[in-house]
Amino acid sequence: MSDDLQGPDEGLGTNGSDEGGTVRGAEQLAWFSRSRTKRGLIAAALFLVLAAVVTTQTKQGQDLALRAALKQVQSSLSGELTIQGVRSGTLLTGATMTGVRLDAEDGRPVFSADSVVVRYSILAALSGGQPIRATMFWGLDLEISRYTSEESVNLNRVLAHRDSEAKLDINEPVTELLLGQVGFRESRVRILTPTTNRSGQRLVQGPEGVVLRELTFDSLDIDIEEAILSVSSEPQFTARLSSLSSSVGVLEEPFVIEEALGFVSYGQRGITISEGRYTLPGGLIQGDLTVGPRREGQPWVLTADIQSEGWVPLSDIGWIDARIPEGRFRGAAELRIEDGVHLAVQDIETELEAGNVLFNGGVTFDEG
């Protein structure tokens, strides 16, 4: 029998060898134990990966994995998430979910989508990396709504309620979810907020006869990168906007954005695009744009602090008022759409058929 496999009495005895040999034997035994443990962990990891592959390659296994994932997601929501079906050759790298719908706990819709394509990496999740690589929403219909001035926006009520002790824990770490690339195709975002007006543009009737102001982003295509969702800090969502095009319904005529770049965020101030560059049908402007409440509890309005890049045709802002003449302009302006259109202009130079005019000051276009 070799020295390495001797029993305790033989290996640790003082009569058969000197003290140095005893120490070497103990070290070899410890090395053997650590090596065996390491091999056991590797074997266990390989078994788990093999089990995951077998599970996700079969229809029954995919259904089981999907139900487990939905149960985990549902536990973090106070609303109800439903998915009609899943298409995937394997759930190891991604899946296409069809008929996706999320309703708030009071039954009001939050969003629906024809399909959602998710790409992820299980190995990245196991190693502590970023599991979600990309998400694409097709035919998304998202509602951001507040039917009364007393209630909060529906998106803020989707996450499951937390107990009072969790709210008071100031040492709780910020929880962030890295979403990677996110895209919308052929989508629509509808924003509904209460108003005291009984006449005007973009007014709709809500539940129990309440009057709501509607703002929409129609024909919406978006590509964003470096998206981060936070459930415990402000803003709740941030990303780099790499592409946006939409027909924005703020008044009777739409405001058309052919392309937009910048940084986008969502939080208590609503939706903000900062450091934005916006390509309009005839020109280019830059600046910050916000769709949200001016103060907490107030209706959502569109505000912008913009500067033209060179000359821009006046037809690009013809949606503000039909009386705006043909011509072009350049300069800076602050825009607010709230019970009409309010403009504060600074060194706005306009080139009209009758001649050039320089504007400074404010102008208001009432709702027709």
Short mmCIF file of C-alpha atoms in Angstrom, two decimals:
data_model
loop_
_atom_site.label_atom_id
_atom_site.label_comp_id
_atom_site.label_asym_id
_atom_site.label_seq_id
_atom_site.Cartn_x
_atom_site.Cartn_y
_atom_site.Cartn_z
CA MET A 1 0.00 0.00 0.00
CA SER A 2 1.36 3.42 -0.87
CA ASP A 3 2.07 6.06 1.72
CA ASP A 4 -0.69 8.27 0.27
CA LEU A 5 -3.37 5.69 1.04
CA GLN A 6 -2.19 4.60 4.49
CA GLY A 7 -4.63 4.68 7.35
CA PRO A 8 -4.56 7.30 10.09
CA ASP A 9 -2.43 5.24 12.44
CA GLU A 10 0.15 4.43 9.78
CA GLY A 11 0.26 7.84 8.15
CA LEU A 12 0.45 9.82 11.38
CA GLY A 13 2.61 7.48 13.45
CA THR A 14 6.00 8.64 14.72
CA ASN A 15 7.70 5.31 14.69
CA GLY A 16 7.85 4.59 10.90
CA SER A 17 9.25 7.89 9.56
CA ASP A 18 10.52 11.24 10.65
CA GLU A 19 8.40 14.34 11.27
CA GLY A 20 9.10 15.78 7.76
CA GLY A 21 7.62 12.72 6.10
CA THR A 22 4.50 13.09 8.20
CA VAL A 23 4.01 16.70 7.09
CA ARG A 24 4.49 15.78 3.42
CA GLY A 25 1.93 13.04 3.75
CA ALA A 26 -0.62 15.43 5.28
CA GLU A 27 -0.04 17.96 2.49
CA GLN A 28 -0.53 15.29 -0.17
CA LEU A 29 -3.74 14.15 1.48
CA ALA A 30 -5.07 17.74 1.59
CA TRP A 31 -4.16 18.23 -2.10
CA PHE A 32 -5.99 15.01 -2.99
CA SER A 33 -9.07 16.18 -1.05
CA ARG A 34 -9.12 19.61 -2.74
CA SER A 35 -8.63 18.04 -6.17
CA ARG A 36 -11.48 15.63 -5.57
CA THR A 37 -13.76 18.50 -4.44
CA LYS A 38 -12.86 20.55 -7.52
CA ARG A 39 -13.59 17.61 -9.81
CA GLY A 40 -16.91 17.15 -8.06
CA LEU A 41 -17.90 20.79 -8.59
CA ILE A 42 -16.95 20.62 -12.27
CA ALA A 43 -18.97 17.45 -12.69
CA ALA A 44 -21.97 19.07 -10.97
CA ALA A 45 -21.72 22.14 -13.22
CA LEU A 46 -21.51 19.97 -16.34
CA PHE A 47 -24.54 18.02 -15.14
CA LEU A 48 -26.53 21.25 -14.68
CA VAL A 49 -25.59 22.50 -18.16
CA LEU A 50 -26.49 19.12 -19.66
CA ALA A 51 -29.82 19.16 -17.82
CA ALA A 52 -30.52 22.68 -19.11
CA VAL A 53 -29.74 21.62 -22.69
CA VAL A 54 -31.97 18.54 -22.47
CA THR A 55 -34.77 20.54 -20.85
CA THR A 56 -34.78 23.38 -23.36
CA GLN A 57 -34.48 21.13 -26.42
CA THR A 58 -37.84 19.43 -25.79
CA LYS A 59 -41.32 20.92 -26.05
CA GLN A 60 -42.26 19.71 -22.58
CA GLY A 61 -39.02 21.08 -21.16
CA GLN A 62 -39.54 24.46 -22.83
CA ASP A 63 -43.07 24.70 -21.41
CA LEU A 64 -41.71 23.85 -17.97
CA ALA A 65 -38.94 26.45 -18.25
CA LEU A 66 -41.41 29.07 -19.51
CA ARG A 67 -43.85 28.48 -16.66
CA ALA A 68 -41.03 28.77 -14.14
CA ALA A 69 -39.80 32.01 -15.70
CA LEU A 70 -43.30 33.52 -15.85
CA LYS A 71 -43.91 32.59 -12.21
CA GLN A 72 -40.72 34.41 -11.24
CA VAL A 73 -41.63 37.51 -13.28
CA GLN A 74 -45.22 37.49 -12.03
CA SER A 75 -44.02 37.56 -8.41
CA SER A 76 -42.47 40.99 -9.04
CA LEU A 77 -45.63 42.44 -10.61
CA SER A 78 -48.83 43.66 -9.04
CA GLY A 79 -50.59 43.25 -12.39
CA GLU A 80 -51.11 40.22 -14.60
CA LEU A 81 -48.77 39.18 -17.41
CA THR A 82 -50.11 36.80 -20.04
CA ILE A 83 -48.32 35.18 -23.00
CA GLN A 84 -50.25 33.21 -25.58
CA GLY A 85 -47.34 31.28 -27.06
CA VAL A 86 -43.59 30.85 -27.44
CA ARG A 87 -41.58 30.05 -30.55
CA SER A 88 -38.00 28.88 -30.07
CA GLY A 89 -35.74 26.14 -31.36
CA THR A 90 -34.04 26.27 -27.98
CA LEU A 91 -34.53 28.47 -24.93
CA LEU A 92 -30.77 28.58 -24.32
CA THR A 93 -30.17 31.65 -26.50
CA GLY A 94 -33.54 33.32 -26.94
CA ALA A 95 -37.26 33.07 -27.58
CA THR A 96 -40.11 34.78 -29.41
CA MET A 97 -43.20 35.33 -27.26
CA THR A 98 -46.51 36.01 -29.00
CA GLY A 99 -49.69 37.63 -27.71
CA VAL A 100 -47.95 39.38 -24.80
CA ARG A 101 -50.15 41.50 -22.53
CA LEU A 102 -49.69 43.23 -19.17
CA ASP A 103 -52.66 44.55 -17.18
CA ALA A 104 -52.51 46.51 -13.93
CA GLU A 105 -54.08 44.96 -10.84
CA ASP A 106 -57.25 47.01 -11.42
CA GLY A 107 -57.62 45.45 -14.88
CA ARG A 108 -56.55 48.53 -16.84
CA PRO A 109 -54.23 47.78 -19.76
CA VAL A 110 -50.55 48.69 -19.54
CA PHE A 111 -49.25 47.24 -22.77
CA SER A 112 -49.83 44.59 -25.37
CA ALA A 113 -47.54 43.40 -28.15
CA ASP A 114 -48.00 41.15 -31.15
CA SER A 115 -44.65 39.58 -30.34
CA VAL A 116 -41.55 40.12 -28.21
CA VAL A 117 -38.20 38.70 -29.32
CA VAL A 118 -35.68 38.25 -26.48
CA ARG A 119 -32.03 37.30 -26.92
CA TYR A 120 -30.07 36.30 -23.82
CA SER A 121 -27.13 34.25 -22.56
CA ILE A 122 -27.58 31.64 -19.85
CA LEU A 123 -23.82 31.26 -19.49
CA ALA A 124 -23.50 35.02 -18.87
CA ALA A 125 -26.17 34.77 -16.18
CA LEU A 126 -24.36 31.87 -14.48
CA SER A 127 -21.07 33.79 -14.52
CA GLY A 128 -22.61 36.98 -13.14
CA GLY A 129 -22.59 38.83 -16.48
CA GLN A 130 -25.37 40.56 -18.42
CA PRO A 131 -27.98 37.88 -19.22
CA ILE A 132 -30.24 39.91 -21.54
CA ARG A 133 -28.61 40.88 -24.82
CA ALA A 134 -31.48 42.35 -26.86
CA THR A 135 -35.27 42.74 -26.81
CA MET A 136 -37.47 43.68 -29.77
CA PHE A 137 -41.18 44.57 -29.43
CA TRP A 138 -43.33 44.20 -32.54
CA GLY A 139 -46.71 45.93 -32.60
CA LEU A 140 -46.34 47.33 -29.08
CA ASP A 141 -49.32 49.32 -27.78
CA LEU A 142 -48.25 51.02 -24.53
CA GLU A 143 -50.55 53.14 -22.36
CA ILE A 144 -49.15 55.61 -19.83
CA SER A 145 -52.18 56.88 -17.95
CA ARG A 146 -53.45 58.65 -14.89
CA TYR A 147 -57.25 58.95 -14.88
CA THR A 148 -57.54 61.23 -11.83
CA SER A 149 -55.23 63.81 -10.29
CA GLU A 150 -55.11 61.80 -7.03
CA GLU A 151 -53.72 58.57 -8.47
CA SER A 152 -50.22 57.81 -9.68
CA VAL A 153 -49.23 56.89 -13.22
CA ASN A 154 -50.12 53.30 -14.06
CA LEU A 155 -46.49 52.33 -14.76
CA ASN A 156 -45.59 53.21 -11.17
CA ARG A 157 -48.21 50.75 -9.92
CA VAL A 158 -47.13 47.76 -11.97
CA LEU A 159 -44.30 46.59 -9.71
CA ALA A 160 -45.43 44.48 -6.78
CA HIS A 161 -46.10 46.36 -3.54
CA ARG A 162 -43.28 46.23 -1.04
CA ASP A 163 -43.73 46.04 2.71
CA SER A 164 -43.18 49.11 4.87
CA GLU A 165 -39.95 47.76 6.36
CA ALA A 166 -38.39 47.48 2.90
CA LYS A 167 -39.32 51.08 2.17
CA LEU A 168 -37.60 52.24 5.32
CA ASP A 169 -34.36 50.34 4.67
CA ILE A 170 -32.03 53.14 3.58
CA ASN A 171 -29.14 50.70 3.26
CA GLU A 172 -30.90 48.64 0.57
CA PRO A 173 -28.73 48.49 -2.57
CA VAL A 174 -30.02 49.93 -5.83
CA THR A 175 -31.50 47.17 -7.98
CA GLU A 176 -30.65 47.57 -11.66
CA LEU A 177 -31.42 45.35 -14.61
CA LEU A 178 -29.21 45.69 -17.69
CA LEU A 179 -31.44 45.29 -20.74
CA GLY A 180 -28.84 45.80 -23.47
CA GLN A 181 -30.41 46.71 -26.81
CA VAL A 182 -34.17 47.39 -26.95
CA GLY A 183 -36.25 48.13 -30.03
CA PHE A 184 -39.86 48.95 -30.96
CA ARG A 185 -41.30 48.33 -34.43
CA GLU A 186 -44.70 49.44 -35.75
CA SER A 187 -45.61 50.53 -32.23
CA ARG A 188 -47.71 53.14 -30.46
CA VAL A 189 -47.45 54.93 -27.11
CA ARG A 190 -50.59 56.60 -25.75
CA ILE A 191 -50.39 59.06 -22.82
CA LEU A 192 -53.64 59.92 -20.99
CA THR A 193 -53.90 62.49 -18.18
CA PRO A 194 -56.86 64.30 -16.58
CA THR A 195 -57.79 67.83 -17.59
CA THR A 196 -60.37 70.36 -16.44
CA ASN A 197 -61.03 71.49 -20.02
CA ARG A 198 -64.24 70.38 -21.66
CA SER A 199 -63.36 71.48 -25.18
CA GLY A 200 -60.24 71.59 -27.27
CA GLN A 201 -57.99 69.32 -29.27
CA ARG A 202 -56.87 65.81 -28.31
CA LEU A 203 -59.55 65.31 -25.62
CA VAL A 204 -61.06 61.85 -25.05
CA GLN A 205 -63.61 60.45 -22.61
CA GLY A 206 -62.34 58.06 -19.97
CA PRO A 207 -64.08 55.84 -17.40
CA GLU A 208 -67.12 57.29 -15.62
CA GLY A 209 -67.20 60.25 -18.01
CA VAL A 210 -63.85 61.75 -16.93
CA VAL A 211 -62.22 63.93 -19.61
CA LEU A 212 -58.63 63.06 -20.48
CA ARG A 213 -56.03 64.76 -22.64
CA GLU A 214 -54.40 62.40 -25.12
CA LEU A 215 -50.88 62.54 -26.51
CA THR A 216 -49.69 59.81 -28.85
CA PHE A 217 -46.53 58.57 -30.52
CA ASP A 218 -47.84 56.79 -33.61
CA SER A 219 -45.91 54.76 -36.21
CA LEU A 220 -43.18 54.49 -33.60
CA ASP A 221 -39.86 52.85 -34.42
CA ILE A 222 -37.12 53.02 -31.76
CA ASP A 223 -33.66 51.56 -31.25
CA ILE A 224 -31.96 52.15 -27.89
CA GLU A 225 -28.74 50.79 -26.43
CA GLU A 226 -27.19 50.47 -22.98
CA ALA A 227 -30.69 50.31 -21.47
CA ILE A 228 -30.89 50.13 -17.67
CA LEU A 229 -34.09 49.52 -15.67
CA SER A 230 -33.99 50.49 -11.99
CA VAL A 231 -36.71 49.57 -9.50
CA SER A 232 -35.28 51.50 -6.55
CA SER A 233 -33.83 54.74 -7.89
CA GLU A 234 -34.68 57.75 -10.05
CA PRO A 235 -34.84 57.87 -13.03
CA GLN A 236 -36.32 54.42 -13.39
CA PHE A 237 -35.13 53.87 -16.95
CA THR A 238 -32.16 55.25 -18.90
CA ALA A 239 -30.71 54.44 -22.31
CA ARG A 240 -28.84 55.84 -25.27
CA LEU A 241 -31.21 56.63 -28.11
CA SER A 242 -29.66 55.51 -31.39
CA SER A 243 -32.75 55.88 -33.57
CA LEU A 244 -36.33 57.14 -33.29
CA SER A 245 -39.01 58.01 -35.82
CA SER A 246 -42.63 58.82 -35.06
CA SER A 247 -45.69 60.89 -35.86
CA VAL A 248 -46.39 62.69 -32.58
CA GLY A 249 -50.03 63.58 -31.95
CA VAL A 250 -50.00 66.68 -29.75
CA LEU A 251 -52.46 68.84 -31.70
CA GLU A 252 -54.81 68.27 -34.62
CA GLU A 253 -51.91 67.96 -37.08
CA PRO A 254 -49.04 65.58 -36.18
CA PHE A 255 -45.48 66.63 -35.37
CA VAL A 256 -43.31 64.44 -37.59
CA ILE A 257 -39.88 63.29 -36.41
CA GLU A 258 -38.02 61.37 -39.10
CA GLU A 259 -34.97 60.59 -36.97
CA ALA A 260 -33.84 61.36 -33.42
CA LEU A 261 -30.64 60.68 -31.48
CA GLY A 262 -29.65 61.41 -27.88
CA PHE A 263 -30.24 60.01 -24.40
CA VAL A 264 -33.67 58.92 -23.15
CA SER A 265 -34.93 58.46 -19.59
CA TYR A 266 -38.20 57.78 -17.78
CA GLY A 267 -39.01 58.76 -14.20
CA GLN A 268 -41.05 61.19 -12.13
CA ARG A 269 -40.55 63.89 -14.78
CA GLY A 270 -41.98 61.62 -17.45
CA ILE A 271 -40.11 60.86 -20.67
CA THR A 272 -37.05 63.01 -21.43
CA ILE A 273 -34.77 63.10 -24.46
CA SER A 274 -31.60 65.03 -23.62
CA GLU A 275 -28.81 66.17 -25.92
CA GLY A 276 -31.16 65.31 -28.76
CA ARG A 277 -30.75 65.88 -32.48
CA TYR A 278 -34.01 65.70 -34.42
CA THR A 279 -34.30 65.35 -38.17
CA LEU A 280 -37.56 66.89 -39.39
CA PRO A 281 -38.95 66.58 -42.93
CA GLY A 282 -37.12 69.73 -44.04
CA GLY A 283 -34.44 70.55 -41.47
CA LEU A 284 -32.53 69.72 -38.31
CA ILE A 285 -32.96 70.93 -34.71
CA GLN A 286 -31.20 70.04 -31.45
CA GLY A 287 -32.02 70.30 -27.76
CA ASP A 288 -33.98 68.70 -24.93
CA LEU A 289 -37.55 67.42 -25.17
CA THR A 290 -39.75 66.30 -22.28
CA VAL A 291 -43.21 64.74 -22.16
CA GLY A 292 -44.33 64.77 -18.55
CA PRO A 293 -45.79 66.82 -15.68
CA ARG A 294 -44.35 70.26 -14.93
CA ARG A 295 -44.96 69.47 -11.26
CA GLU A 296 -46.00 66.29 -9.47
CA GLY A 297 -49.68 65.51 -9.93
CA GLN A 298 -50.16 67.84 -12.91
CA PRO A 299 -51.14 66.76 -16.44
CA TRP A 300 -48.42 65.67 -18.82
CA VAL A 301 -47.38 68.30 -21.33
CA LEU A 302 -44.78 68.53 -24.08
CA THR A 303 -41.94 70.98 -23.47
CA ALA A 304 -38.80 71.57 -25.53
CA ASP A 305 -35.73 73.80 -25.44
CA ILE A 306 -34.47 73.73 -29.01
CA GLN A 307 -32.03 75.36 -31.39
CA SER A 308 -32.09 75.05 -35.18
CA GLU A 309 -29.04 73.84 -37.07
CA GLY A 310 -29.05 76.22 -39.99
CA TRP A 311 -32.23 77.14 -41.81
CA VAL A 312 -35.39 75.09 -41.22
CA PRO A 313 -38.55 75.43 -43.35
CA LEU A 314 -41.54 76.89 -41.50
CA SER A 315 -43.60 73.98 -42.84
CA ASP A 316 -41.82 71.77 -40.26
CA ILE A 317 -43.69 73.65 -37.52
CA GLY A 318 -46.91 74.12 -39.49
CA TRP A 319 -48.59 71.62 -37.14
CA ILE A 320 -48.59 74.37 -34.47
CA ASP A 321 -51.00 76.61 -36.39
CA ALA A 322 -52.34 76.56 -39.94
CA ARG A 323 -51.73 80.33 -40.22
CA ILE A 324 -47.93 79.94 -40.17
CA PRO A 325 -46.80 81.15 -43.63
CA GLU A 326 -44.34 79.63 -46.07
CA GLY A 327 -40.70 80.48 -45.50
CA ARG A 328 -37.85 79.37 -43.29
CA PHE A 329 -36.37 80.19 -39.87
CA ARG A 330 -33.30 79.78 -37.70
CA GLY A 331 -32.61 80.47 -34.01
CA ALA A 332 -33.60 79.19 -30.54
CA ALA A 333 -36.96 78.76 -28.83
CA GLU A 334 -38.63 77.30 -25.76
CA LEU A 335 -41.83 75.43 -26.55
CA ARG A 336 -44.65 74.36 -24.22
CA ILE A 337 -47.88 72.72 -25.32
CA GLU A 338 -50.40 73.18 -22.51
CA ASP A 339 -53.89 74.50 -23.27
CA GLY A 340 -52.43 75.91 -26.45
CA VAL A 341 -48.93 76.37 -27.80
CA HIS A 342 -46.61 78.75 -25.96
CA LEU A 343 -43.36 79.89 -27.60
CA ALA A 344 -40.57 81.96 -26.06
CA VAL A 345 -38.20 82.84 -28.89
CA GLN A 346 -34.72 84.31 -28.87
CA ASP A 347 -33.18 85.82 -31.98
CA ILE A 348 -35.44 83.86 -34.30
CA GLU A 349 -34.77 85.02 -37.83
CA THR A 350 -37.47 84.28 -40.37
CA GLU A 351 -37.16 84.59 -44.10
CA LEU A 352 -40.56 85.25 -45.66
CA GLU A 353 -41.67 86.20 -49.14
CA ALA A 354 -42.14 89.79 -47.95
CA GLY A 355 -38.67 89.96 -46.36
CA ASN A 356 -36.66 88.98 -43.29
CA VAL A 357 -37.99 89.47 -39.75
CA LEU A 358 -36.14 89.04 -36.41
CA PHE A 359 -38.28 87.88 -33.46
CA ASN A 360 -37.63 88.09 -29.70
CA GLY A 361 -40.25 87.51 -27.02
CA GLY A 362 -43.25 85.26 -26.52
CA VAL A 363 -46.21 84.18 -28.60
CA THR A 364 -49.21 81.95 -27.80
CA PHE A 365 -51.37 80.00 -30.22
CA ASP A 366 -54.74 79.19 -28.66
CA GLU A 367 -56.38 75.84 -29.27
CA GLY A 368 -58.93 76.02 -32.03
#
